[in-house]
Short mmCIF file of C-alpha atoms in Angstrom, two decimals:
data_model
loop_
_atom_site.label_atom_id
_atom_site.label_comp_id
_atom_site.label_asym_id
_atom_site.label_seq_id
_atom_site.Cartn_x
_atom_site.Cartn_y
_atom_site.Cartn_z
CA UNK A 1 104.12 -17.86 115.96
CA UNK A 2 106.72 -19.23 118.01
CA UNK A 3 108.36 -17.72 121.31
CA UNK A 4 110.71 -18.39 124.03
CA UNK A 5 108.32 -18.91 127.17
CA UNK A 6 109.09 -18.28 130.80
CA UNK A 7 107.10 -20.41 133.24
CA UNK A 8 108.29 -18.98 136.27
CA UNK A 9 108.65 -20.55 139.50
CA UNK A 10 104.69 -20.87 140.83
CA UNK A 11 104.22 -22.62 137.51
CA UNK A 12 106.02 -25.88 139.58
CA UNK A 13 104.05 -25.12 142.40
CA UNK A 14 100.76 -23.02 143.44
CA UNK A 15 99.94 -21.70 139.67
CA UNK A 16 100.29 -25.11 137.96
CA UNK A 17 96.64 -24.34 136.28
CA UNK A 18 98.07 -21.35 135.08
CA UNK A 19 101.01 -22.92 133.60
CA UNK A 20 98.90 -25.77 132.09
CA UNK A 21 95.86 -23.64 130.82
CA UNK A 22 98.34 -21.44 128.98
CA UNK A 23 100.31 -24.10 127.57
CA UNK A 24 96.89 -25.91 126.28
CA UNK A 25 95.73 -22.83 124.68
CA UNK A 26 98.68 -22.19 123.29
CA UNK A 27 98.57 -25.51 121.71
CA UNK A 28 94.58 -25.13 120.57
CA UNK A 29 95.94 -21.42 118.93
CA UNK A 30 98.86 -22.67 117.07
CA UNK A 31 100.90 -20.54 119.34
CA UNK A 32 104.69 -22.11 119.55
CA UNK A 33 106.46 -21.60 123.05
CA UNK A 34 109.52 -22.97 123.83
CA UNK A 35 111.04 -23.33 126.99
CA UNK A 36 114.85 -21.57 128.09
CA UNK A 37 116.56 -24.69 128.97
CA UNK A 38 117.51 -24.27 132.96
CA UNK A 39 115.51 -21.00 133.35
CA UNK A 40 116.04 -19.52 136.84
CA UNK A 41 114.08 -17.37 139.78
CA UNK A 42 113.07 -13.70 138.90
CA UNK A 43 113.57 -12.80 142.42
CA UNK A 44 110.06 -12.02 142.60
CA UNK A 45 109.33 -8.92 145.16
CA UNK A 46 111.70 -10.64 148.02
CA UNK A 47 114.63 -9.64 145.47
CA UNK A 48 113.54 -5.95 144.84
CA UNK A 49 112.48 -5.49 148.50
CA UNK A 50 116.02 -6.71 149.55
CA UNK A 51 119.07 -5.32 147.16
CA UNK A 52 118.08 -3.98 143.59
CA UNK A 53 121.04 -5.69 141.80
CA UNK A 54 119.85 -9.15 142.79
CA UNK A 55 116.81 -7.84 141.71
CA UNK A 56 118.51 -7.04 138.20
CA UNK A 57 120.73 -9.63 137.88
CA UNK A 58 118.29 -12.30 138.50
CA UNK A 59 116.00 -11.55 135.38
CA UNK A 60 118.67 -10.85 133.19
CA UNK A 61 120.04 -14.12 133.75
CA UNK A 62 117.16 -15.55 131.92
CA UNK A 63 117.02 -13.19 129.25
CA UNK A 64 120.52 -13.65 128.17
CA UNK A 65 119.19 -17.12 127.60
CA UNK A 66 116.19 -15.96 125.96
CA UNK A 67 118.57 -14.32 123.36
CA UNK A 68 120.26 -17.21 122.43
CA UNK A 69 117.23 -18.61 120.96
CA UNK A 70 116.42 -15.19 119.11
CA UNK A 71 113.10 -15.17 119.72
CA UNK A 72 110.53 -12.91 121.83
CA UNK A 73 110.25 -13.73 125.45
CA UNK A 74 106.42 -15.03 126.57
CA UNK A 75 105.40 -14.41 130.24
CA UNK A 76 102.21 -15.34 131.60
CA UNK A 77 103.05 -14.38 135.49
CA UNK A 78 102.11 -11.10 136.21
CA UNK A 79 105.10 -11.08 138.77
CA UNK A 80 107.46 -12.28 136.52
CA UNK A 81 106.83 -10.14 133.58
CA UNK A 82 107.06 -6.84 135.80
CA UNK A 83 110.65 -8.19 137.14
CA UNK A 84 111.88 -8.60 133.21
CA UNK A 85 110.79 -5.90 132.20
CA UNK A 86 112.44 -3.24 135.16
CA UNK A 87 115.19 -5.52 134.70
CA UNK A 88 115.66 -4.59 130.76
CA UNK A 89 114.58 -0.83 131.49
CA UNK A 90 117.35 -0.41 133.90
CA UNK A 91 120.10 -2.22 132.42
CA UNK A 92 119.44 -0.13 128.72
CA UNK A 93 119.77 3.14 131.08
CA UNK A 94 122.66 2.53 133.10
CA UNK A 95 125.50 1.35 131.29
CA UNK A 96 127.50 0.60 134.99
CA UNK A 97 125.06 -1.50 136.34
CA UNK A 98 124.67 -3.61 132.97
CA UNK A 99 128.87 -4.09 133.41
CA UNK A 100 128.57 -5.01 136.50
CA UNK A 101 125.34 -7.81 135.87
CA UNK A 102 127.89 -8.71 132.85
CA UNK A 103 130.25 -9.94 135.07
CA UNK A 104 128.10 -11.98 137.43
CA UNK A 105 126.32 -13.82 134.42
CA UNK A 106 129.49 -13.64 132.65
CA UNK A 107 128.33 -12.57 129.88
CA UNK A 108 127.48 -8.79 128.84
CA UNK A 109 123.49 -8.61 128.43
CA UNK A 110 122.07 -5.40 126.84
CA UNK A 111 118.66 -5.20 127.72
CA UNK A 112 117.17 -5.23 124.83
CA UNK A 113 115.60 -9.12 124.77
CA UNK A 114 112.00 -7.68 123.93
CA UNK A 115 109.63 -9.46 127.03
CA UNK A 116 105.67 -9.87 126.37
CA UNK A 117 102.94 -10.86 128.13
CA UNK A 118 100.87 -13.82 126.86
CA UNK A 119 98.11 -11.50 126.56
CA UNK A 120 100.14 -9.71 124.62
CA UNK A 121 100.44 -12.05 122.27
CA UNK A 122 96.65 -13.18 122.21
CA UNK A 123 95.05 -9.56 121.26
CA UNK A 124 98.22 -8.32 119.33
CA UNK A 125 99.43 -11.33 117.23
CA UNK A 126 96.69 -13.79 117.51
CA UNK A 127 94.12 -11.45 117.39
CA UNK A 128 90.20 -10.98 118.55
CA UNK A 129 88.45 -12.02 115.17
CA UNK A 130 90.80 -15.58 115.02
CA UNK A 131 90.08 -16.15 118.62
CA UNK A 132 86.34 -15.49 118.22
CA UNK A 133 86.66 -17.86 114.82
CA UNK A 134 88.13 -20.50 116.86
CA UNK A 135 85.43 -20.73 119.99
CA UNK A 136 83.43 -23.57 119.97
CA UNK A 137 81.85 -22.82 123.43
CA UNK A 138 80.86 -18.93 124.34
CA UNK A 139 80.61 -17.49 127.78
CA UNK A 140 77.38 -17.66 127.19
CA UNK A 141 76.93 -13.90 128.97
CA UNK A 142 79.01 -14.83 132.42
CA UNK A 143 79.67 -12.17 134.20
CA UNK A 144 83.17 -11.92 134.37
CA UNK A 145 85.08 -8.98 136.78
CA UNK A 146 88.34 -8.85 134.95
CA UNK A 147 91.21 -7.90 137.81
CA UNK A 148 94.52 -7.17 136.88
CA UNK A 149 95.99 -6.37 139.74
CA UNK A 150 99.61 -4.13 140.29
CA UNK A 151 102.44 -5.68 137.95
CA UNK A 152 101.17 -6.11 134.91
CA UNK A 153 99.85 -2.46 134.68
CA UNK A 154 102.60 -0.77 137.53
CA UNK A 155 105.02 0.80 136.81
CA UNK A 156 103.35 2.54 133.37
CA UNK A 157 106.16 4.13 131.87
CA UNK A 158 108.18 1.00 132.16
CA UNK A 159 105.48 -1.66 131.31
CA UNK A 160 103.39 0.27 128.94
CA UNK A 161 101.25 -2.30 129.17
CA UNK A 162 97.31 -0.75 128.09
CA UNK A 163 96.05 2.06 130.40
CA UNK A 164 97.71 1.91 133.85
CA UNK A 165 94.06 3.09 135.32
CA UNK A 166 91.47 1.18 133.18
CA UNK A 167 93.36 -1.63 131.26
CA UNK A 168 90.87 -3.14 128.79
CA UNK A 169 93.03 -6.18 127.25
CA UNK A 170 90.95 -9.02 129.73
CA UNK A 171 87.68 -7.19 129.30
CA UNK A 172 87.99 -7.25 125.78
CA UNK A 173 88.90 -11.18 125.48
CA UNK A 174 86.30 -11.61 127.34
CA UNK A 175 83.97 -10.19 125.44
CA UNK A 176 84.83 -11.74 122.56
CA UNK A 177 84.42 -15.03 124.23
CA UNK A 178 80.69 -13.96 124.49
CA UNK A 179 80.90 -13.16 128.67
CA UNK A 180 79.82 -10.01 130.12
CA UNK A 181 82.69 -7.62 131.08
CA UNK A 182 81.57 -6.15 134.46
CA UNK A 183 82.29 -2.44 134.60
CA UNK A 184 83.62 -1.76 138.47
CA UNK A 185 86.44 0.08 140.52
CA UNK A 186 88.70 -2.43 141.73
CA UNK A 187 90.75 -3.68 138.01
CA UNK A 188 93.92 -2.01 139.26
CA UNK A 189 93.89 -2.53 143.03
CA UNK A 190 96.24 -4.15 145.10
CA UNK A 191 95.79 -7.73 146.95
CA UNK A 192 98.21 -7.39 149.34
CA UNK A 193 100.52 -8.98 146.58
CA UNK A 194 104.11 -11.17 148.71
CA UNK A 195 102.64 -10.47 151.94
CA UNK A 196 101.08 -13.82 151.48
CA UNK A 197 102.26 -15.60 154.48
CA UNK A 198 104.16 -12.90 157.10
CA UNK A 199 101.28 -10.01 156.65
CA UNK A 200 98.10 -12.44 156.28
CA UNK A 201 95.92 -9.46 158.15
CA UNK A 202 96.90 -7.16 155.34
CA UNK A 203 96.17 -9.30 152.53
CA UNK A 204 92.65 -10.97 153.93
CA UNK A 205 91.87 -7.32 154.28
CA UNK A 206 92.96 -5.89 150.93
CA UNK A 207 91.37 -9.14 148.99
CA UNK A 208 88.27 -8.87 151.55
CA UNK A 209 87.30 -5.12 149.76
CA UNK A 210 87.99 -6.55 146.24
CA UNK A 211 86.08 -9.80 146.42
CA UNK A 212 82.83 -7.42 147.95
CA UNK A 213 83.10 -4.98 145.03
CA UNK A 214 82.81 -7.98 142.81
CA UNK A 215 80.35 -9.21 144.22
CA UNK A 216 77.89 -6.25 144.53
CA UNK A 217 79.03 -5.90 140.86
CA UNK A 218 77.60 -9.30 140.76
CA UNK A 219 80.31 -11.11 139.18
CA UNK A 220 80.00 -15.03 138.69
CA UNK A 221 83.72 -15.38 138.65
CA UNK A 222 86.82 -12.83 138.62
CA UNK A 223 89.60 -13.49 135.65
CA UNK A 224 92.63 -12.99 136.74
CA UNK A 225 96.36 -13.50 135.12
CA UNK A 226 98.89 -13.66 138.03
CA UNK A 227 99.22 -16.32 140.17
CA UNK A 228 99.41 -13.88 143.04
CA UNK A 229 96.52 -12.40 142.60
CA UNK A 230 94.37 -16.00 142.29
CA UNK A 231 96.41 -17.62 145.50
CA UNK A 232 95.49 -14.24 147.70
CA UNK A 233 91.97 -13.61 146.14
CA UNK A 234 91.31 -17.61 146.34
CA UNK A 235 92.72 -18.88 148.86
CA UNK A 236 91.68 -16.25 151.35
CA UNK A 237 88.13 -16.50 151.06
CA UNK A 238 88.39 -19.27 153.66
CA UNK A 239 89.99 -16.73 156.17
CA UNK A 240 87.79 -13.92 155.34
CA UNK A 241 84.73 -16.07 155.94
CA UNK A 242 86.36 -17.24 159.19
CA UNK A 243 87.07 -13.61 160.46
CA UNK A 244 83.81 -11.98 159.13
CA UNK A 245 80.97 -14.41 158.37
CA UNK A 246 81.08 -13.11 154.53
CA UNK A 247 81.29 -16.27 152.23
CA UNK A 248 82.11 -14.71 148.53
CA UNK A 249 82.02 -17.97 146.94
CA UNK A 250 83.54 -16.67 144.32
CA UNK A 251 85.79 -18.47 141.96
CA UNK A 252 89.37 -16.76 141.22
CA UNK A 253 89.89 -18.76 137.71
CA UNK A 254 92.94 -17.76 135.35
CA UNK A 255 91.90 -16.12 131.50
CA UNK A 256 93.58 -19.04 129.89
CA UNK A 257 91.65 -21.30 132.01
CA UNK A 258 88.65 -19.32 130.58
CA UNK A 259 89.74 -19.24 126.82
CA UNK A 260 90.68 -22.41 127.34
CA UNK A 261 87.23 -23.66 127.66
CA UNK A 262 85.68 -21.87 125.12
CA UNK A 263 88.58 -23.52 122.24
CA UNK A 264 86.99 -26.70 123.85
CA UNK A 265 89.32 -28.17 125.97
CA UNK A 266 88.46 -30.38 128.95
CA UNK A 267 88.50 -28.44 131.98
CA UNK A 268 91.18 -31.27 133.49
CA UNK A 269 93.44 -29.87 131.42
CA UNK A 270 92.96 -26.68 132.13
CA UNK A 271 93.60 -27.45 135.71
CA UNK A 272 90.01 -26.01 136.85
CA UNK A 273 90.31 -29.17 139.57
CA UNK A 274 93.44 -26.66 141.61
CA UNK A 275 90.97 -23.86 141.95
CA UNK A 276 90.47 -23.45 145.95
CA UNK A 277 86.93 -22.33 145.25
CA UNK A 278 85.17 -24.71 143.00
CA UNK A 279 84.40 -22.97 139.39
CA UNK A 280 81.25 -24.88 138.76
CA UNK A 281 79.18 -22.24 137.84
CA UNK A 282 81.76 -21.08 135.45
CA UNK A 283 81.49 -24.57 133.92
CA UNK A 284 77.84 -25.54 133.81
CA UNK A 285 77.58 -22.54 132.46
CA UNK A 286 79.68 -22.87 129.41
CA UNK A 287 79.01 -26.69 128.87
CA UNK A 288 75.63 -25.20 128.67
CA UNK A 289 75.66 -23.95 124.88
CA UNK B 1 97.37 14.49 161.51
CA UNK B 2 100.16 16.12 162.90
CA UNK B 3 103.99 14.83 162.07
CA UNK B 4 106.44 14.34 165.10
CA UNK B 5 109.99 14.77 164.06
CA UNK B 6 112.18 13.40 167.25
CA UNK B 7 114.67 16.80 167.48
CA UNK B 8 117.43 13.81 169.00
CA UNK B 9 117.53 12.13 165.58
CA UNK B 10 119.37 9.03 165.37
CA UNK B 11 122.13 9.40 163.30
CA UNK B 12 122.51 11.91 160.24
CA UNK B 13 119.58 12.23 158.16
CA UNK B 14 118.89 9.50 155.95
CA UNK B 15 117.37 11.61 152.70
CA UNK B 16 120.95 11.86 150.86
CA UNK B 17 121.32 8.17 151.36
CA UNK B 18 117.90 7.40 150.38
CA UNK B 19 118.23 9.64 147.18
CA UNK B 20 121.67 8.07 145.87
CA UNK B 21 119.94 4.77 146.64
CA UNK B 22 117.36 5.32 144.26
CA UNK B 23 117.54 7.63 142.02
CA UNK B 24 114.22 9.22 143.24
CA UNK B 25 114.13 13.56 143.14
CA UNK B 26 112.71 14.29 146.36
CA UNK B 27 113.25 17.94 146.49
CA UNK B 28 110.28 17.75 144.18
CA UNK B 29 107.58 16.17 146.62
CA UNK B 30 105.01 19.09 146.74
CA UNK B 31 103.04 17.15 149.64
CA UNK B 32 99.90 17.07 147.45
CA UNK B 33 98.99 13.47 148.96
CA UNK B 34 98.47 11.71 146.05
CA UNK B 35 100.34 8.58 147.08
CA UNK B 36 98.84 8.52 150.39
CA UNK B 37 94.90 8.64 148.95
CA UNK B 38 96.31 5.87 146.59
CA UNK B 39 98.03 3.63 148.93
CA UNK B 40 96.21 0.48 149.82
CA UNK B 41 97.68 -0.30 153.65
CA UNK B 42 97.73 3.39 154.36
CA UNK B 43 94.69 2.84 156.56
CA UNK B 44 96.12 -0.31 158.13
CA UNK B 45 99.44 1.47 158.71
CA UNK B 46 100.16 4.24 161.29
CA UNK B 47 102.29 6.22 158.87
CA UNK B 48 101.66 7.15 155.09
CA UNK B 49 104.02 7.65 152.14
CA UNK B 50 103.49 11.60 152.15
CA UNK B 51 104.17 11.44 155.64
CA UNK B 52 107.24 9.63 155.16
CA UNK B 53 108.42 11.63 152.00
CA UNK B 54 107.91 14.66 154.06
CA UNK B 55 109.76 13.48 157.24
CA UNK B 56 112.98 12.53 154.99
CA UNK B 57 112.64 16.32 154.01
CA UNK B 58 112.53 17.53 157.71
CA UNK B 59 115.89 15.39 158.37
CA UNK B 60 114.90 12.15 159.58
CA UNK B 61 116.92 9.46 160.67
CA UNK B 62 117.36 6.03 161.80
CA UNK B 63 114.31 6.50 163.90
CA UNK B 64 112.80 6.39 160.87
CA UNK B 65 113.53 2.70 159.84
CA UNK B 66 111.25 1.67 162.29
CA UNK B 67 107.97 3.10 160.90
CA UNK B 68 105.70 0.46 160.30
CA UNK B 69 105.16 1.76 156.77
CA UNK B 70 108.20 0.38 155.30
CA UNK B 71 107.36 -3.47 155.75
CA UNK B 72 103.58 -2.82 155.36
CA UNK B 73 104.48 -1.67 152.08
CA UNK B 74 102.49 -4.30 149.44
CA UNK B 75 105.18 -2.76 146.53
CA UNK B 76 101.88 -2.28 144.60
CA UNK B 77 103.71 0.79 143.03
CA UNK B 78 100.34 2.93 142.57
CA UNK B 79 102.17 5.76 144.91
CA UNK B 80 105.16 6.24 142.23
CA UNK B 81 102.74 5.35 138.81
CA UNK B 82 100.45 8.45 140.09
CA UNK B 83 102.35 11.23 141.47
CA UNK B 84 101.92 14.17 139.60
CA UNK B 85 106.39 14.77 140.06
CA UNK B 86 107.25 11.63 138.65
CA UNK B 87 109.08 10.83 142.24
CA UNK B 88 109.37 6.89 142.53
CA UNK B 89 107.63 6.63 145.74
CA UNK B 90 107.81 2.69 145.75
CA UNK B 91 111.82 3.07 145.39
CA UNK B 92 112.14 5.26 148.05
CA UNK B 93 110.33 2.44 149.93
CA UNK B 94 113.11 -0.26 148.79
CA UNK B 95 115.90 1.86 149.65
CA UNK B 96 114.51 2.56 153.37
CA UNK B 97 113.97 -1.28 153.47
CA UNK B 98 117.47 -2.01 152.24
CA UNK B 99 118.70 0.61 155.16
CA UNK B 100 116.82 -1.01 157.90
CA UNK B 101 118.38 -4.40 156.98
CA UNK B 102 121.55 -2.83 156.79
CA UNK B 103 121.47 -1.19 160.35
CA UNK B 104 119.37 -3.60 161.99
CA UNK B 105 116.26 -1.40 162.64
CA UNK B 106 113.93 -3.65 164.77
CA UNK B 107 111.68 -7.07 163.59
CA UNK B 108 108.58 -5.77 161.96
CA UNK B 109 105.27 -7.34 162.45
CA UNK B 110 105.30 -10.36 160.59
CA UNK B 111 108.70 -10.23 160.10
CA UNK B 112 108.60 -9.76 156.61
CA UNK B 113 112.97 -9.47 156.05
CA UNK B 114 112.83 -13.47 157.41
CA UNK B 115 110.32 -14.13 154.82
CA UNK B 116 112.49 -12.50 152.21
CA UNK B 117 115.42 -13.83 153.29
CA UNK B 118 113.58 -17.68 153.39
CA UNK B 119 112.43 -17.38 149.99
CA UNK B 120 115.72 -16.07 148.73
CA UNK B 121 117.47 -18.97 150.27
CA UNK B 122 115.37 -21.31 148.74
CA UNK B 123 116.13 -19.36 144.81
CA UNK B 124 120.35 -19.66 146.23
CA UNK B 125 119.80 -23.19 146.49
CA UNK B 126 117.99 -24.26 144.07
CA UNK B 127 118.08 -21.60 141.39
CA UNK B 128 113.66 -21.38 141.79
CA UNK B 129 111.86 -20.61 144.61
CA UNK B 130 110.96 -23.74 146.49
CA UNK B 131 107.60 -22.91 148.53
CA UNK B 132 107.38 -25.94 150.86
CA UNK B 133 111.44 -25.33 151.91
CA UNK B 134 110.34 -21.45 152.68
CA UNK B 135 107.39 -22.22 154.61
CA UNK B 136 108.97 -24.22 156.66
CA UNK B 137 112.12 -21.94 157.41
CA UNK B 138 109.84 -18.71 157.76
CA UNK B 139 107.49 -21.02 160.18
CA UNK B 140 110.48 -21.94 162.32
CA UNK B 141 111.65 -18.62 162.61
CA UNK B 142 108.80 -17.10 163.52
CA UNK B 143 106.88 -19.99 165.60
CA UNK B 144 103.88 -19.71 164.00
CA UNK B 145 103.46 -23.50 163.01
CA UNK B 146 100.08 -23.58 163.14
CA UNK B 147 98.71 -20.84 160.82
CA UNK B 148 97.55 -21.61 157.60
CA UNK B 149 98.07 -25.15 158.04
CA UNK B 150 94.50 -26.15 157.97
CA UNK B 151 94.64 -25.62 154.15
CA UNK B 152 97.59 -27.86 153.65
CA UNK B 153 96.29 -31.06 153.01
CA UNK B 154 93.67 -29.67 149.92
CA UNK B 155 96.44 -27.71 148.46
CA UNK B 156 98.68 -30.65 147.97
CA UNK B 157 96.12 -32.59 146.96
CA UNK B 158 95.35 -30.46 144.39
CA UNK B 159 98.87 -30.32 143.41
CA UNK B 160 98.81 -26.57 144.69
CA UNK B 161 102.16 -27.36 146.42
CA UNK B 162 105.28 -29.60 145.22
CA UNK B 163 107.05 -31.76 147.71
CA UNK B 164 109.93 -32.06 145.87
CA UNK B 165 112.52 -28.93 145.40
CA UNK B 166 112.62 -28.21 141.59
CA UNK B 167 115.04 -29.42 139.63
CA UNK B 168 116.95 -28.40 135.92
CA UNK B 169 117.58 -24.33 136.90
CA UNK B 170 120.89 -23.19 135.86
CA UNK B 171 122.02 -23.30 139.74
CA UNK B 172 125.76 -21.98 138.58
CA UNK B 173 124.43 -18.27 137.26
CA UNK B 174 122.66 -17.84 140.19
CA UNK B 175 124.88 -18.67 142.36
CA UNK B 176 127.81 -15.91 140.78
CA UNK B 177 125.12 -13.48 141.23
CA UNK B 178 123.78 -14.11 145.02
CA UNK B 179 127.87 -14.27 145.70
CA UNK B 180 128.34 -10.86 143.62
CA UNK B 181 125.21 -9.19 145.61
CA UNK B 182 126.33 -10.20 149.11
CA UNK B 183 129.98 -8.67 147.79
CA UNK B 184 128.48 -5.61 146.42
CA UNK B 185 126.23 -4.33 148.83
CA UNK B 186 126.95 -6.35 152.26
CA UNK B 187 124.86 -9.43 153.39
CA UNK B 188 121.39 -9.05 152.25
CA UNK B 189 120.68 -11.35 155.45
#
C-alpha cells in the first residue's frame, strides 16, 4: 500500500501529533506514504471565504504534483481533504475555470487525482479484521465520543464520505480497538471551525455545547481527526472554564493517536505530550491490559 | 420575527450578482427554514440564512453586506448539505463575503477579512500558512495583544507552535496563482 501523503500546513505547527501519530501508524500498518516534494497551502477556509479561484487553484497545485507520482493522494486533515476534494469536483465540471487554474500552475490539471482520507484507507484498504489482528493493547471499553466535525462529512454530494448525518467510520475503529462507541447528537456539529482567533466568543460557545453533550454522554475522551476540531475543542476548555466555572477535563486526542496505542507504540511518539488537556486516563487505561 | 427591507436600498439589488457568483438557484428557496434550524451561530447572530435568502429575494442591497451573518458564518456547510432544493446556502455566503470586500461594507466584529487576509499573506510568502507570522499581523491590526496570550508559553513548549516560517513549499506556483487571483477578480485585500 503505498500513497502520496499531504501533511498540510498545521502538521508544521499546532497538529504536529496528528502528523506524527499518523505517520507512526502508518509505519506499524505497513502503510507506504510518500511525501509531494514542496507541497503548498490549501488555502484552508481564509481562501474560500475570500475569492473561490484561489480557493481552486491552491489545491490543485498540489494535486498536479500528486499526479506525477501516480499514486492516490492521503489526507489526514479534515480541512485539507474538504479543500481537494471541492477543488477536483469543480475543476472536472467547469472546463473554463480548469483553463484558467492551467495557466496559473502552468500546467493543465484535470481533476481527476483521486484524494482519500487516511481513514479511508484504514477501514477500506487496511481493513477492520487486520487492524484488530494487529492490536496488542485494546481500549479496554473507553468510552470514546467519536466527533467528526463539518469537512470531512460537508458537503455530501461532493465528499461522499459515509453518511453526512451519522458517519460511522471512527465509531467503528473504535470498536474494533475494543473502546466503547458512545451513541450521542453532536458527531456532525460545528466547532466554530477558522474563527479560531477573530470570533473566540463564537467558538468557546459552539465547543462549550459539544464538550457538555460529551460529557453527560460520559465520554472519557472525544476522537477526533482534524486538527481544527482538537485546537478549538482543546484548547478552549481553558476559556470555557474561565467564562463559566465548567471544567470538562476532557481530552481532545486524534484516532491515530488512539490506534496508535493500541499497535503498541509509545505514546511519545504519538505526540500524546502536545495534547492541551492531559490524556492520562486515556493512557492508564490502555497500559492497563 | 419580522424582516425589515430598507425601501432606500443601497445600490441595485445584489441577488443577480450573488447568483452568477455562485452558481446557487435561488428562485428555488421555498423559505421552509431548514438552514436556519441547522445553523450553529444562528442564535449568536441577529440575522439567519432564511432570512438572508429571503431578503436577496425581496431586492436587497448593499445594506445587506453589513448583516452580521455573513462574517459569523463558521462555513460549517450544514445549511447547503440539508436543504431540501439543493440551493448552496454556504456559497451564497462566500459570494456576499467576496461583495463586502469588494465594496468595502464596514469591519465586522472580530474583523474576520484581516484575519483572512493575515493568514493568506503568510501562504503568499511562504507558500504554507505560517501561524506565529499571522498572529502577530492579525494582533497588530486589531490591538488585541493580550488575548490568548496566556496560553503561549505551554503551546510552544509543547511544540504546538513553530518559531520558524516553514521552509521547502514550492513558493513559485503559488505565487503565479495569488498574482492571477488579485488579476482576476480585483485585490482580495
Amino acid at each position: 500500500m503505498r500513497y502520496a501523503y499531504f501533511p498540510g500546513c498545521s502538521a508544521e505547527s499546532t497538529a504536529r501529533d496528528m502528523h506524527q501519530s499518523t505517520l507512526a501508524v502508518a509505519r506499524a500498518l505497513g502503510i507506504d506514504l510518500v511525501e509531494p516534494k514542496g507541497w503548498t497551502c490549501c488555502g484552508a477556509t481564509a481562501g474560500h471565504q475570500t475569492d473561490h479561484f484561489l480557493a481552486v487553484s491552491l489545491p490543485a497545485a498540489n494535486m498536479a504534483k500528486v499526479q506525477d507520482l501516480k499514486l492516490d493522494m492521503v489526507v489526514n486533515c479534515a480541512a485539507c481533504f474538504n479543500r481537494m476534494k471541492v477543488a477536483n469536483h469543480e475543476i472536472a465540471a467547469q472546463p473554463d475555470l480548469r483553463k484558467r487554474v492551467g495557466e496559473a500552475l502552468e500546467r493543465d490539471y484535470d481533476g481527476s487525482v483521486k484524494v482519500r482520507h487516511f481513514l479511508e484507507v484504514l477501514l477500506d484498504d487496511v481493513g477492520l479484521k487486520a487492524i484488530s489482528r494487529a492490536l496488542k493493547h485494546p481500549l479496554n471499553g473507553l468510552k470514546v465520543a467519536c466527533y467528526y466535525g463539518c469537512l470531512l462529512v460537508r458537503p455530501p454530494k461532493v465528499m461522499k464520505f459515509d453518511d453526512p448525518e451519522n458517519p460511522t467510520s471512527l465509531d467503528r475503529l473504535v470498536k474494533a480497538m475494543g473502546g466503547q462507541s458512545l451513541d450521542w447528537p453532536c458527531k456532525v456539529e460545528c466547532c466554530g471551525g477558522g474563527l479560531s482567533l477573530s470570533r473566540t466568543d463564537v467558538v468557546v460557545q459552539l465547543s462549550n455545547s459539544i464538550l457538555d453533550m460529551a460529557s453527560r454522554a460520559g465520554a472519557d475522551c472525544i476522537a477526533v481527526s482534524c486538527p481544527l476540531c482538537q485546537i478549538n475543542l482543546d484548547l478552549r476548555q481553558q476559556d470555557i472554564h474561565k467564562q463559566t466555572g465548567r471544567n470538562y477535563h476532557i481530552p481532545i486526542v486524534y484516532i491515530t493517536q488512539l490506534l496508535g496505542l493500541c499497535l503498541g507504540l509509545r505514546p511519545d511518539a504519538l505526540g500524546f505530550r502536545k495534547l492541551m488537556v492531559p490524556a492520562s486516563t486515556v493512557l492508564e487505561r490502555v497500559a492497563a491490559n | 420575527m419580522p424582516l425589515t427591507i430598507k425601501k432606500n436600498r443601497t445600490g441595485p439589488g445584489l441577488k443577480d450578482a450573488v447568483e452568477k457568483m455562485c452558481g446557487a438557484a435561488m428562485a428555488l428557496c421555498f423559505q421552509c427554514k431548514k438552514c436556519s434550524s441547522g445553523c450553529p451561530v444562528a442564535k449568536l447572530a441577529k440575522s439567519r440564512p432564511s432570512e438572508i435568502m429571503r431578503q436577496l429575494h425581496l431586492g436587497a442591497g448593499n445594506e445587506l453586506l453589513a448583516s452580521d451573518l455573513v462574517w459569523t458564518c463558521a462555513s460549517c456547510e450544514t445549511c447547503s448539505a440539508r436543504c431540501p432544493m439543493g440551493i448552496d446556502v454556504a456559497g451564497v455566503i462566500d459570494a456576499l463575503r467576496k461583495l463586502a470586500l469588494e465594496r468595502g461594507a464596514p469591519k465586522p466584529a472580530g474583523n474576520v477579512p484581516l484575519f483572512n487576509r493575515a493568514f493568506l499573506r503568510t501562504v503568499e510568502m511562504f507558500g504554507r500558512s505560517y501561524e506565529m507570522g499571522m498572529v502577530a499581523a492579525y494582533k497588530f491590526g486589531t490591538g488585541k495583544w493580550m488575548d490568548d496570550t496566556e496560553k503561549f508559553p505551554t503551546m510552544l513548549k509543547k511544540g504546538k507552535l513553530a518559531l520558524l516560517p516553514p521552509r521547502g513549499a514550492d513558493r513559485k506556483t503559488v505565487a503565479r496563482i495569488f498574482k492571477q487571483s488579485k488579476q482576476n477578480q480585483g485585490p482580495y485585500a
